GROMACS .gro file of C-alpha atoms in nm:
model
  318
    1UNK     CA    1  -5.914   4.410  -0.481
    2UNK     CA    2  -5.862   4.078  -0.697
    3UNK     CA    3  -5.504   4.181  -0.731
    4UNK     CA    4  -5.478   4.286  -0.373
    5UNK     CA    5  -5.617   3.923  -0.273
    6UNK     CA    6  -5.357   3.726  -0.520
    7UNK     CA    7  -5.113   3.906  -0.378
    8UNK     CA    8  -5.189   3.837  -0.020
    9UNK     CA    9  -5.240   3.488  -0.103
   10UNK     CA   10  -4.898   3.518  -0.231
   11UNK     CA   11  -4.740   3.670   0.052
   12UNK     CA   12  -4.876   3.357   0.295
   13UNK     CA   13  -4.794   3.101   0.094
   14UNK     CA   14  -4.374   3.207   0.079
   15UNK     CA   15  -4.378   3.236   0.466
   16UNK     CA   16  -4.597   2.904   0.526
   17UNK     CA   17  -4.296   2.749   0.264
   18UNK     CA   18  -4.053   2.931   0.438
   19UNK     CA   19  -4.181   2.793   0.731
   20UNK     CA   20  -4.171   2.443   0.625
   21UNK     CA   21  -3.866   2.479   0.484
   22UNK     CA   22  -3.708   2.589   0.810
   23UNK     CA   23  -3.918   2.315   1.008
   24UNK     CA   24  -3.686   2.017   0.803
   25UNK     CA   25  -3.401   1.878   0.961
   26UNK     CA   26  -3.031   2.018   0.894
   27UNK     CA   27  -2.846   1.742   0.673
   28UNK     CA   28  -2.651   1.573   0.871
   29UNK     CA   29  -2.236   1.525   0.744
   30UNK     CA   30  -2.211   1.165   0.651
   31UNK     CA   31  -2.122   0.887   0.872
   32UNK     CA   32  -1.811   0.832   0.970
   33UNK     CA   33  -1.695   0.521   0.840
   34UNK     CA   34  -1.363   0.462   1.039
   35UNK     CA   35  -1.019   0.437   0.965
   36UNK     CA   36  -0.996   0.273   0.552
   37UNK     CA   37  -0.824  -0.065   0.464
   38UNK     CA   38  -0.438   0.036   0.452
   39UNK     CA   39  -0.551   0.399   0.406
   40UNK     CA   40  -0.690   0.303   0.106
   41UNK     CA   41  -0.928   0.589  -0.090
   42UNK     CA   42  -1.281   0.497  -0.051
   43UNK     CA   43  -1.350   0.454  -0.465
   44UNK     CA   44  -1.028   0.224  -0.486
   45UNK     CA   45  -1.223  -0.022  -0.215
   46UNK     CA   46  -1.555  -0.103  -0.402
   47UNK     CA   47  -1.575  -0.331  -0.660
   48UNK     CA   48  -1.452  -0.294  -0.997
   49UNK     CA   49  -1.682  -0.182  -1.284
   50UNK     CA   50  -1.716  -0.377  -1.601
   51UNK     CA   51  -1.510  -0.160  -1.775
   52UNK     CA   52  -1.202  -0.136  -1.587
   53UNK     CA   53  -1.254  -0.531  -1.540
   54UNK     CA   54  -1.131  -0.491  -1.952
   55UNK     CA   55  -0.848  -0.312  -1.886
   56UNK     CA   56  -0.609  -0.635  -1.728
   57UNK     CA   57  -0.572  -0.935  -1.748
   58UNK     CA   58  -0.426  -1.177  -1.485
   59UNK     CA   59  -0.169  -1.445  -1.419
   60UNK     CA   60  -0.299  -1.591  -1.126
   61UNK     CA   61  -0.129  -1.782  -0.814
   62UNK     CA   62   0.207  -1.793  -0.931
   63UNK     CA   63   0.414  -1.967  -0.697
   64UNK     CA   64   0.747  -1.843  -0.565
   65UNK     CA   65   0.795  -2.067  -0.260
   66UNK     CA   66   0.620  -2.305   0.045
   67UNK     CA   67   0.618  -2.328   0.386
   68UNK     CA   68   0.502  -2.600   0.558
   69UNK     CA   69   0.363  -2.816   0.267
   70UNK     CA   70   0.173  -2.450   0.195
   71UNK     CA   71   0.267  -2.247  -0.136
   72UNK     CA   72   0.365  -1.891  -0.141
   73UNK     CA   73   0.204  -1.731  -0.443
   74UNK     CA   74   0.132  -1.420  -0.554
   75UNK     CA   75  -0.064  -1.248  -0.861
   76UNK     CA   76  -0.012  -1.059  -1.193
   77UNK     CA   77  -0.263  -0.767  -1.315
   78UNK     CA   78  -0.100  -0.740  -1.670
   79UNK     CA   79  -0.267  -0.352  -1.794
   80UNK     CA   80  -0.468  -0.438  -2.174
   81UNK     CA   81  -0.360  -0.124  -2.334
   82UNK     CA   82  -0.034   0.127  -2.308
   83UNK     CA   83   0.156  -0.083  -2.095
   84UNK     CA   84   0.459   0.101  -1.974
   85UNK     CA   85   0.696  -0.216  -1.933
   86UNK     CA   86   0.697  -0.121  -1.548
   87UNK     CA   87   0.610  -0.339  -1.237
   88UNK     CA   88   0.492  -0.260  -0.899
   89UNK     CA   89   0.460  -0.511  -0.653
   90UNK     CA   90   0.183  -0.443  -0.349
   91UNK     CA   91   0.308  -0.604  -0.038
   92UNK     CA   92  -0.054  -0.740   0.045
   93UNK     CA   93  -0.025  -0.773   0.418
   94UNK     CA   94  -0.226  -0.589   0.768
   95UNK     CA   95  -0.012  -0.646   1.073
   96UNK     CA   96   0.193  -0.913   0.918
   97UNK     CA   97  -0.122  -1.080   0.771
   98UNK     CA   98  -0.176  -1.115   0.433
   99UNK     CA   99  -0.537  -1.193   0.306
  100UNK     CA  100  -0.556  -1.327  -0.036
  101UNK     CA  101  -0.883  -1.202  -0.308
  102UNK     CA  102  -0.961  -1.307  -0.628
  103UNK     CA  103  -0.793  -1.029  -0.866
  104UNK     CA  104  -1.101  -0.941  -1.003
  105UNK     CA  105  -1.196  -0.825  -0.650
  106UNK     CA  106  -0.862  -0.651  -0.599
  107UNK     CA  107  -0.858  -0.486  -0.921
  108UNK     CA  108  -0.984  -0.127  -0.831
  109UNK     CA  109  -0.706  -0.104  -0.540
  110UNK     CA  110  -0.462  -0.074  -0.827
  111UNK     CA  111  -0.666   0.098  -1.080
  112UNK     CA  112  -0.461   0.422  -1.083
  113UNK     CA  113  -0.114   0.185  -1.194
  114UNK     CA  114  -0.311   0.026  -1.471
  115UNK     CA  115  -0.458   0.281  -1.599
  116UNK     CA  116  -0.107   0.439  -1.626
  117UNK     CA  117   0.049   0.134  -1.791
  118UNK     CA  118   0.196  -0.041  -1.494
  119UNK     CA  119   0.194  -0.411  -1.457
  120UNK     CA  120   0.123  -0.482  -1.081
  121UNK     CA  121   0.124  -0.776  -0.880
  122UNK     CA  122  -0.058  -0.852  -0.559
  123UNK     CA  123   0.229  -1.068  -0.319
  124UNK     CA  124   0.131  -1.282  -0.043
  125UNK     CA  125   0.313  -1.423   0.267
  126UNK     CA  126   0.274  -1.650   0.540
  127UNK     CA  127   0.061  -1.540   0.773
  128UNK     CA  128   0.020  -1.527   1.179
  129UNK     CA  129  -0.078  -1.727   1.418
  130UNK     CA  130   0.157  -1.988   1.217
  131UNK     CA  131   0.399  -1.780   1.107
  132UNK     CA  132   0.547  -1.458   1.246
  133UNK     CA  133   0.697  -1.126   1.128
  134UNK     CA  134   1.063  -1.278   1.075
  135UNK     CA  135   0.902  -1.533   0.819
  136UNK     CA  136   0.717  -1.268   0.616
  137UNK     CA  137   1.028  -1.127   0.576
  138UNK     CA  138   1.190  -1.439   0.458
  139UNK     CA  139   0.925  -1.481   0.208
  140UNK     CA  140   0.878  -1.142   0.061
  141UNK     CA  141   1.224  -1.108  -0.037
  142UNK     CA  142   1.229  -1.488  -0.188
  143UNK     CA  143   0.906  -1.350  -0.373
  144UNK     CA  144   1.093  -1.042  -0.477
  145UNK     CA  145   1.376  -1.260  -0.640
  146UNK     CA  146   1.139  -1.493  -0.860
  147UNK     CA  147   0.973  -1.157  -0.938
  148UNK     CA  148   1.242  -1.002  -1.087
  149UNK     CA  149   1.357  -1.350  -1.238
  150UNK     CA  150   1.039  -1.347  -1.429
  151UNK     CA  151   0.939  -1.004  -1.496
  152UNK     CA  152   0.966  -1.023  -1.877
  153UNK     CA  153   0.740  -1.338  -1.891
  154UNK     CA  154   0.494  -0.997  -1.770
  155UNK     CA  155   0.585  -0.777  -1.979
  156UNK     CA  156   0.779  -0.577  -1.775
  157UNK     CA  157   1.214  -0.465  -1.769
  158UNK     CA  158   1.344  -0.624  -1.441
  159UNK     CA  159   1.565  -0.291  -1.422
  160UNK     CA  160   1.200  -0.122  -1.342
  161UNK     CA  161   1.052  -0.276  -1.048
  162UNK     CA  162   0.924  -0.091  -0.756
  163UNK     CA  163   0.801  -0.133  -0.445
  164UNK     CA  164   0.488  -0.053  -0.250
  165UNK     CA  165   0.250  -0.126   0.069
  166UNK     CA  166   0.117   0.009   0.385
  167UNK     CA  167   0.147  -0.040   0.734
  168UNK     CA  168   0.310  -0.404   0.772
  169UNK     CA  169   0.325  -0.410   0.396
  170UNK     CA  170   0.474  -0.047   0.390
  171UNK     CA  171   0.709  -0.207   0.643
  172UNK     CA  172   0.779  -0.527   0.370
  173UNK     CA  173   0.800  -0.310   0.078
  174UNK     CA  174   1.108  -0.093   0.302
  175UNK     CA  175   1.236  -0.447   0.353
  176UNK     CA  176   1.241  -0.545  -0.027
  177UNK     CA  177   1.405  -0.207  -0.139
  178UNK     CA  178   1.691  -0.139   0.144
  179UNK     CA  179   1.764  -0.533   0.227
  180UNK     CA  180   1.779  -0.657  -0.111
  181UNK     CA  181   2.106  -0.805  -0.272
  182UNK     CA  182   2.258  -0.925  -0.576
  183UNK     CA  183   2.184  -1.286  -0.501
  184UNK     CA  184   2.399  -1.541  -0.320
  185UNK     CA  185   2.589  -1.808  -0.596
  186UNK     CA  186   2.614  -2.087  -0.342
  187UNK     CA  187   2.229  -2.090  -0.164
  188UNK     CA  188   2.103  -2.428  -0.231
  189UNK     CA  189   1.782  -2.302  -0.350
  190UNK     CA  190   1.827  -2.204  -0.680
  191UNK     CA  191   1.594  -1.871  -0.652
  192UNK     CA  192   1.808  -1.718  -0.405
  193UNK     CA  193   2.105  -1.722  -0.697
  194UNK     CA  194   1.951  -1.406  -0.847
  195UNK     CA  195   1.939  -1.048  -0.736
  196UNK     CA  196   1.632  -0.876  -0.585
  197UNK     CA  197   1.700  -0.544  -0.607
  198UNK     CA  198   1.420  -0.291  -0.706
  199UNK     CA  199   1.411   0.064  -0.833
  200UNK     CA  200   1.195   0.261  -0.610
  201UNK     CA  201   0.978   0.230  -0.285
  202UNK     CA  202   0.671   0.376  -0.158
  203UNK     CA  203   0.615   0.272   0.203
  204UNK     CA  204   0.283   0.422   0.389
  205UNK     CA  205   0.280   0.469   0.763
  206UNK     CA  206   0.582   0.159   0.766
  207UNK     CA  207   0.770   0.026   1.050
  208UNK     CA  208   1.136   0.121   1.041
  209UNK     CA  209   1.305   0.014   1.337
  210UNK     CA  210   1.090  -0.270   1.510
  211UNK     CA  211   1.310  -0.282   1.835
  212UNK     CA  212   1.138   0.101   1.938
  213UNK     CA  213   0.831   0.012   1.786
  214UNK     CA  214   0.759  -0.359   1.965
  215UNK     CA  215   0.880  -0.253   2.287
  216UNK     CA  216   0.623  -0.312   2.584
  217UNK     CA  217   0.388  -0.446   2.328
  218UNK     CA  218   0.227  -0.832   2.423
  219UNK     CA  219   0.409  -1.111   2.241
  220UNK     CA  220   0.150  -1.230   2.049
  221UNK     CA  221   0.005  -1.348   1.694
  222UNK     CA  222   0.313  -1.169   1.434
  223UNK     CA  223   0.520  -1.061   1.657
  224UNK     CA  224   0.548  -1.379   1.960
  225UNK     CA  225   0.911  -1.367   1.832
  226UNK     CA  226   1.258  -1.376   1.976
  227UNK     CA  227   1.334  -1.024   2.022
  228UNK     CA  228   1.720  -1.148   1.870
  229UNK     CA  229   1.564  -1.099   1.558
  230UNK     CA  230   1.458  -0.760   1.601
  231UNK     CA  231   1.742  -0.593   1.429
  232UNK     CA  232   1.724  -0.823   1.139
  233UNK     CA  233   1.423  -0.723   1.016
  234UNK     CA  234   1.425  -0.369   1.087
  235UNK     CA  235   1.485  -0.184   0.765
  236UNK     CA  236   1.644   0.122   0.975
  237UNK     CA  237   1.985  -0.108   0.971
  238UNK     CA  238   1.971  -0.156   0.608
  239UNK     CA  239   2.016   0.195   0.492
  240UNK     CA  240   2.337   0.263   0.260
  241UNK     CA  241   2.394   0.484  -0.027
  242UNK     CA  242   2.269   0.198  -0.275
  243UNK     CA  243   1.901   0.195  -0.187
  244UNK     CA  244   1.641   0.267  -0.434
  245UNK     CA  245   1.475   0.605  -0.412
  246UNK     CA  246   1.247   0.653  -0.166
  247UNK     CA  247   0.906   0.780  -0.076
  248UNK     CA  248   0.773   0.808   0.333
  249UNK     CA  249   0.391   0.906   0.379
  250UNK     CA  250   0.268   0.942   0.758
  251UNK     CA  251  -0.003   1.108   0.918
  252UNK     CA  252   0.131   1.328   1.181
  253UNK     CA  253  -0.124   1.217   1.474
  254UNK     CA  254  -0.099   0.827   1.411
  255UNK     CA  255  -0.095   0.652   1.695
  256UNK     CA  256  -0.044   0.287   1.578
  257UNK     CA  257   0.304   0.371   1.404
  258UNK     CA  258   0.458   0.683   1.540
  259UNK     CA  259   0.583   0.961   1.252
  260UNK     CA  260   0.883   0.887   1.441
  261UNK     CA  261   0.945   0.589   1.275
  262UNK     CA  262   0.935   0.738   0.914
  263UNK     CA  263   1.117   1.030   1.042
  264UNK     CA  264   1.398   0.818   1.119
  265UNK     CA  265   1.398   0.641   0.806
  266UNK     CA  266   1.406   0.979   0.651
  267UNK     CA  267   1.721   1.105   0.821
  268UNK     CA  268   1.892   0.797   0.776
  269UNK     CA  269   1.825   0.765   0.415
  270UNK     CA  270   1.940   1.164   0.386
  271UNK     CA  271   2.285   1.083   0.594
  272UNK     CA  272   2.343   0.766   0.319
  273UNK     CA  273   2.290   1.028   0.041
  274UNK     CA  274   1.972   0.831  -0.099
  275UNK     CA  275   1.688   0.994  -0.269
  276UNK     CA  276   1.397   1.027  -0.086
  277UNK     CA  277   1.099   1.190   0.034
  278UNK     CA  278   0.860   1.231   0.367
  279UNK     CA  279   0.495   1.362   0.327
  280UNK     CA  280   0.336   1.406   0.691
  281UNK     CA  281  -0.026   1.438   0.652
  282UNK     CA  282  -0.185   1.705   0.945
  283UNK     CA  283  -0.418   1.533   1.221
  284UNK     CA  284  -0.391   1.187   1.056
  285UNK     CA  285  -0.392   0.889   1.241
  286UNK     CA  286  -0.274   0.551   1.090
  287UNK     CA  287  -0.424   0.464   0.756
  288UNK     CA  288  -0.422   0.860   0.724
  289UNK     CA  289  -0.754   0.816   0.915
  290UNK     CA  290  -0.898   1.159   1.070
  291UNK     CA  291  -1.227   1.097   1.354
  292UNK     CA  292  -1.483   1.228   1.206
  293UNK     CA  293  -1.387   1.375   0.933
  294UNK     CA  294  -1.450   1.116   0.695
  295UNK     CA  295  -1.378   1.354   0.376
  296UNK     CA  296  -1.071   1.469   0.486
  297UNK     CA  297  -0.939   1.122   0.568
  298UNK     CA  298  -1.056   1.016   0.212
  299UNK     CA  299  -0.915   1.318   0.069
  300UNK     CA  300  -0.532   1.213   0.245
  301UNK     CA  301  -0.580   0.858   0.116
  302UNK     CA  302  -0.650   1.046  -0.252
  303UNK     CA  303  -0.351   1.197  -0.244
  304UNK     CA  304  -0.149   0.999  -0.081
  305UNK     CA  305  -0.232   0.731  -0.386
  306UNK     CA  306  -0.179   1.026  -0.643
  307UNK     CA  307   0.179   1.046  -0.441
  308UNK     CA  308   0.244   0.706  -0.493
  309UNK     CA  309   0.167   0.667  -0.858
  310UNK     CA  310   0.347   0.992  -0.935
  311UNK     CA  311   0.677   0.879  -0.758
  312UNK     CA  312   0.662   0.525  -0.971
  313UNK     CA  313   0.635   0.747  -1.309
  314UNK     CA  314   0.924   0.965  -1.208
  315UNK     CA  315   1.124   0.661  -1.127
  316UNK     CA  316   1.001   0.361  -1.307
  317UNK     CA  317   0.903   0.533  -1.648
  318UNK     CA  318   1.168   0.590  -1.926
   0.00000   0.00000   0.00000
């Protein structure tokens, strides 16, 4: 009878546990956080760790240029250990803004180059309501020039720069690889004497051809320009057979910068016979963000980073 009563006991205890157990709440799927910085991953937003805070050092506010009175200036993450003798510059800009951060804040957004032996540096421009898209133009290819100009005082070969940035910046980074030039001997400034060319882009979600994107839109903040200018800046008209290779990542759903706009670049680059490469990503909006799906979005912004390293080793890397 004992064993009949342990058992019994037994029995109603697993269904009242059962029953509790079914009485919790169903875990709810994380929040969704929105759409990430410049489609960003999520790990390569926080701050860095100690550790990886050991693996660079900086040259900070280097100055290419000024506007106004105002100096143009950008940043050097020099990698401690294995350092490839490659550079990658981030066009650091968000609709034709560009925020400046202390490297040591910045850091983990270029984690992955470090820690593959890549010298990066951060560049800034001038910045709306001021200054307008035309001027960030003007300024990121000056910047590109004294980059170049000085890459060995970094560590790095000139011969391997690339290119990189998203949105705006994907739209700058376009600008620096297909409207570069050898330099012009007779500019006044001395800078613009030397060459600006790079070896390789990467250009997320970018503005090709500003004409069909700006149309309708307000005149306002970086773009309350003369639409004259339109053409000039609009990396679509730059495309010939020089340009460095290469590499387009959209999402196929983003509403802020058409796929069109890469898809042109892409068949325009293909017609000049340059090397290069589109990656759509499914149901991605700009900054590869997906509503409510805040995994998968992460997950495109992982890969699309992985992309993006992997294209500057094929290219950059001897």
């Amino acid at each position: 009878m004992a064993r009949f009563r342990s058992a019994a006991l037994a029995i109603a205890w697993a269904f009242t546990a059962a029953g509790v157990a079914a009485a919790q709440p169903a875990a709810q799927p994380p929040a969704d956080p929105g759409p990430p910085l410049s489609g960003y991953p999520r790990n390569a937003l926080r701050p860095p760790t100690p550790a990886e805070l050991k693996t660079a050092t900086y040259v900070r506010d280097v100055i290419y240029g000024h506007r106004d009175g105002m100096a143009l200036t950008y940043d050097v993450f020099r990698p401690v250990k294995k350092a490839n003798g490659a550079l990658v510059v981030n066009m650091v800009s968000a609709g034709w803004r560009s925020s400046w951060a202390p490297p040591e804040e910045r850091q983990a957004r270029y984690q992955a180059l470090i820690d593959k032996g890549f010298t990066v540096v951060a560049l800034y421009h001038s910045s709306a309501p001021r200054f307008q898209a035309p001027d960030a133009v003007t300024d990121v290819r000056l910047g590109m020039r004294h980059i170049k100009l000085h890459a060995r005082d970094y560590g790095a070969d000139p011969a391997r720069i690339g290119v990189w940035g998203a949105s705006a910046g994907g739209h700058l980074a376009l600008v620096a690889g297909l409207m570069a030039d050898d330099g012009d001997p007779a500019a006044a400034n001395p800078l613009e004497r030397s060459g600006n060319r790079v070896a390789a882009v990467v250009a997320y979600f970018p503005p090709t051809d500003l004409a069909v994107l700006l149309q309708g839109r307000p005149k306002a903040g970086p773009i309350a320009f003369d639409d004259k200018l339109l053409p000039s800046i609009s990396p679509i008209h730059a495309v010939d057979p020089r340009d460095p290779p290469t590499l387009l990542l959209h999402g196929d759903a983003d509403r802020g910068v058409p796929p069109a706009q890469s898809e042109m670049m892409h068949a325009a680059l293909d017609k000049a016979g340059v090397e290069n490469a589109l990656k759509m990503f499914a149901g991605a909006d700009h900054d590869f963000y997906v509503k409510g799906d805040p995994a998968r979005t992460d997950a495109y912004a992982t890969e699309a980073m992985t992309a993006m390293v992997a294209w500057f080793e094929r290219h950059l890397k001897k």
